[in-house]
mmCIF file of C-alpha atoms in Angstrom:
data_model
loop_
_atom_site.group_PDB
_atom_site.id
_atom_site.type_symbol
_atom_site.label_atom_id
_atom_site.label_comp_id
_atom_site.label_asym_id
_atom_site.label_seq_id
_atom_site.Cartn_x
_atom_site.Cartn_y
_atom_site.Cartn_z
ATOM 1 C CA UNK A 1 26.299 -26.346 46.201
ATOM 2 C CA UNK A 2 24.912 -25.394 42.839
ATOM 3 C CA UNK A 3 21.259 -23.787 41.749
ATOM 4 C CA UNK A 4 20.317 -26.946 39.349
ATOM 5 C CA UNK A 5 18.353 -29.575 41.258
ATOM 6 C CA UNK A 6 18.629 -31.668 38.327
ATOM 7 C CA UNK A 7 22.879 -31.262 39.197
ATOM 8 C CA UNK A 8 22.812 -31.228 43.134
ATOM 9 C CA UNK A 9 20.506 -34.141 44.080
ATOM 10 C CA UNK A 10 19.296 -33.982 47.487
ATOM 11 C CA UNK A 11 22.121 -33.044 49.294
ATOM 12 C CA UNK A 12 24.163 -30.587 47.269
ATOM 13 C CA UNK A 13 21.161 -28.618 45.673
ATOM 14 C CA UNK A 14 20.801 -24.711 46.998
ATOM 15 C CA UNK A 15 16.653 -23.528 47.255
ATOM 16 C CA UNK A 16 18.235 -19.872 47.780
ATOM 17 C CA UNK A 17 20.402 -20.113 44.614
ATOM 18 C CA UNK A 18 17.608 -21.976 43.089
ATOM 19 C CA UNK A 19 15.476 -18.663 43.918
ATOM 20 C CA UNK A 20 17.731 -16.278 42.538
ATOM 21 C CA UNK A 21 18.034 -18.139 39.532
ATOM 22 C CA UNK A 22 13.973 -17.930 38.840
ATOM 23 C CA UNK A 23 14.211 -13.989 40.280
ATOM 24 C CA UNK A 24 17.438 -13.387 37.369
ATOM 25 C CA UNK A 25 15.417 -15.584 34.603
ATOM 26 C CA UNK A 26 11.901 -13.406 35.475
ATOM 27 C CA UNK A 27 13.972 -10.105 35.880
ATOM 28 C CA UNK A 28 15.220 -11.060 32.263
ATOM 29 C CA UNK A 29 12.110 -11.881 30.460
ATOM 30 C CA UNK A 30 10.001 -8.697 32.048
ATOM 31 C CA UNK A 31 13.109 -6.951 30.759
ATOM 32 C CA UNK A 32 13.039 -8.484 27.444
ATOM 33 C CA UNK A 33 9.275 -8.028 27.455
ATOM 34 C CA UNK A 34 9.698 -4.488 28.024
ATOM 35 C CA UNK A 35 11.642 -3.945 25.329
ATOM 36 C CA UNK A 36 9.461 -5.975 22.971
ATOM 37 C CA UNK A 37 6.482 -3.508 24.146
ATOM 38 C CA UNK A 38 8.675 -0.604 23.298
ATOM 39 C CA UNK A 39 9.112 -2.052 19.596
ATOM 40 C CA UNK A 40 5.662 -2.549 18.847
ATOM 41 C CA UNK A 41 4.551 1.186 20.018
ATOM 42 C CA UNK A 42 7.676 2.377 17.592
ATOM 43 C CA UNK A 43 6.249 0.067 14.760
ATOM 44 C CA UNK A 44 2.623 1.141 15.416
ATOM 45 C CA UNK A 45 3.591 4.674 15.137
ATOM 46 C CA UNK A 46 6.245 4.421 12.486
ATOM 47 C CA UNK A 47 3.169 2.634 10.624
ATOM 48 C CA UNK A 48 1.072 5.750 11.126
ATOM 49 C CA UNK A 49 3.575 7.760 9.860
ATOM 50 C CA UNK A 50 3.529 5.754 6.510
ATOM 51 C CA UNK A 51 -0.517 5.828 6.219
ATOM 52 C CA UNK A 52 -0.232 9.619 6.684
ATOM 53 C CA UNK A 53 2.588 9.810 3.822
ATOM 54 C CA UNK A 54 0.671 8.074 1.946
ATOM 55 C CA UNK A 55 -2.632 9.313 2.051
ATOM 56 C CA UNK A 56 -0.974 12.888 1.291
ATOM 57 C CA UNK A 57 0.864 11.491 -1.957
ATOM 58 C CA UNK A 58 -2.364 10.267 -2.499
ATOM 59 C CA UNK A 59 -4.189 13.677 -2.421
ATOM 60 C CA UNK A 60 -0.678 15.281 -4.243
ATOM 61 C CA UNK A 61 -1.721 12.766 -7.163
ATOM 62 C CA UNK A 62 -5.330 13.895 -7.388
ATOM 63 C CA UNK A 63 -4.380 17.268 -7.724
ATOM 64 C CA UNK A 64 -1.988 17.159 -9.825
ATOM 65 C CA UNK A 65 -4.252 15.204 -12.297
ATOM 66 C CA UNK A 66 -7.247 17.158 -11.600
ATOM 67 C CA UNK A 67 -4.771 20.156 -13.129
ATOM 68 C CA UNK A 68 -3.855 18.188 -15.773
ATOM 69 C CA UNK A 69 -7.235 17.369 -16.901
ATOM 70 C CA UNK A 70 -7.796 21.625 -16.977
ATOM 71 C CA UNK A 71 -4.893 22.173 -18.734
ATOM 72 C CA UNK A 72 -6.079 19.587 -21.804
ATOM 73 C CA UNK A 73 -8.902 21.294 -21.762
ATOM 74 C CA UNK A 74 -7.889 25.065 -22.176
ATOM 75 C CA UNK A 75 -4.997 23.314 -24.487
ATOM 76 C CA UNK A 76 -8.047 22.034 -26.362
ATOM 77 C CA UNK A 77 -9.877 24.933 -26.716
ATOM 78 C CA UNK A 78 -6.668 26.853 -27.888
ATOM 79 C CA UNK A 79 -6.111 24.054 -30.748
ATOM 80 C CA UNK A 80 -9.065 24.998 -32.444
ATOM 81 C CA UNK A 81 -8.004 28.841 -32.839
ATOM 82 C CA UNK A 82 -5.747 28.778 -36.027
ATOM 83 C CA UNK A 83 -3.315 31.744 -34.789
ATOM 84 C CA UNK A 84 -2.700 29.885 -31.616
ATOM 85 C CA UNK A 85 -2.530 26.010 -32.639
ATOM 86 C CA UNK A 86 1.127 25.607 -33.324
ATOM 87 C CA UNK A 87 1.973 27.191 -29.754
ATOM 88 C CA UNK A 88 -1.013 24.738 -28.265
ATOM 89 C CA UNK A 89 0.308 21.988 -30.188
ATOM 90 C CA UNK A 90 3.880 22.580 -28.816
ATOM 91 C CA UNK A 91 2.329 22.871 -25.092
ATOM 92 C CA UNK A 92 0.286 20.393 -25.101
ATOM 93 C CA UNK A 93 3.534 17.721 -26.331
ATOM 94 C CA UNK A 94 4.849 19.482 -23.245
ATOM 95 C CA UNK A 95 1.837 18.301 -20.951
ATOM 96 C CA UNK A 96 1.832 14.673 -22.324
ATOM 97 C CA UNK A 97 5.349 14.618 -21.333
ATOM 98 C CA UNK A 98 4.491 15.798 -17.580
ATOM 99 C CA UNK A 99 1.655 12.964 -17.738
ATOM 100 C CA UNK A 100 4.065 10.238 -18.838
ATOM 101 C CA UNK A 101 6.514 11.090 -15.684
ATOM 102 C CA UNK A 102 3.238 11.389 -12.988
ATOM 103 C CA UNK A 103 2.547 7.411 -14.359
ATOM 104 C CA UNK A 104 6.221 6.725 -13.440
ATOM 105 C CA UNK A 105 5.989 8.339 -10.044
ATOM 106 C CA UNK A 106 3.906 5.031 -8.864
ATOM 107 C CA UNK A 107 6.799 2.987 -9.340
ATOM 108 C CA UNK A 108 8.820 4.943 -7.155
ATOM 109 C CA UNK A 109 9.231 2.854 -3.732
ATOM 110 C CA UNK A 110 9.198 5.151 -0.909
ATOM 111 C CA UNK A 111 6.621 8.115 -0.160
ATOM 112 C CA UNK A 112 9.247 11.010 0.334
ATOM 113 C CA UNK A 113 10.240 10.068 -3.338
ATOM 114 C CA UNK A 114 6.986 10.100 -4.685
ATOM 115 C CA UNK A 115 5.943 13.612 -2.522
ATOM 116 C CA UNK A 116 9.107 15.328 -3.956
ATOM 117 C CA UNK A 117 8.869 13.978 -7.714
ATOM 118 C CA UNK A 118 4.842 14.949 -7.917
ATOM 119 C CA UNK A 119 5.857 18.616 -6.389
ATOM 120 C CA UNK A 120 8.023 19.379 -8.606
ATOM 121 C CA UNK A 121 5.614 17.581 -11.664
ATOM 122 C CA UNK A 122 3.377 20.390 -10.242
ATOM 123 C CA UNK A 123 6.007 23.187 -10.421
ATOM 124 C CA UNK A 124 6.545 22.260 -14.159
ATOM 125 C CA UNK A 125 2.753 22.059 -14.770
ATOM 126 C CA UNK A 126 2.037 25.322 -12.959
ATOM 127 C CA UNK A 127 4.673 27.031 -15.666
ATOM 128 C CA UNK A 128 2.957 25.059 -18.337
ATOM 129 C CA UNK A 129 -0.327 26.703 -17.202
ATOM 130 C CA UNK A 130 1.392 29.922 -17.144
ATOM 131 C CA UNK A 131 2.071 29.589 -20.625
ATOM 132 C CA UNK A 132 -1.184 28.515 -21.607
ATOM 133 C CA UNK A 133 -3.248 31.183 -19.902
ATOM 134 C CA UNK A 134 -0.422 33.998 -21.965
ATOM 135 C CA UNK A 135 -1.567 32.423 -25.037
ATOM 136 C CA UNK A 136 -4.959 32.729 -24.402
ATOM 137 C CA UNK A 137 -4.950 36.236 -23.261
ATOM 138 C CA UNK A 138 -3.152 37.362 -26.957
#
């Protein structure tokens, strides 16, 4: 007796075989279905994850070039007193250089990359600021 009709014929073929062979084949594919349900819910939040990564690089960026743009701007301003242009000269070199890495941060691949390498751009242009708002205050 076997559970193929298309094997059996008439005479040899098995309906309850035949039955448990749809039951094992549906038990499968709701399995299989499952599990393909399970993988799009980790994919749809693993895909929220990276919009929310992103956006906050995003933001990260904006400030850090928002604080940039203040910096040139009290560098400027310190230029144009004579006692205090060499030092302005020297910090603002220093502030070109920071600008030069933020451009290279966008070709950085992954977001946790990016996040760490623009925090610690802002560490360096926090000191820079430091020494910026010293020089103005002699």
């Amino acid at each position: 007796m076997t559970d193929d009709p298309r094997q059996g014929g008439l005479f040899s073929y098995s309906s309850d075989k035949y039955e448990r062979r749809i039951q094992d084949r549906e038990a499968r594919l709701a399995s299989i279905e499952a599990e393909q349900a399970e993988e799009e819910r980790v994919n749809s939040r693993l895909s929220k994850d990276l919009a929310t990564r992103q956006k906050e690089v995003v933001k990260l960026k904006a400030n850090l070039n928002a604080e940039q743009k203040k910096i040139d701007r009290q560098l400027t301003l310190l230029k144009r007193d004579k006692n205090k242009s060499e030092k302005a000269s020297l910090l603002s070199r220093k502030n070109e250089a920071i600008k030069k890495e933020t451009v290279r941060v966008e070709k950085l691949e992954d977001t946790e990359s990016k996040k760490r390498e623009i925090q610690r751009l802002r560490q360096q242009l926090d000191e820079l600021r430091m020494e910026a708002d010293a020089l103005s205050r002699l």
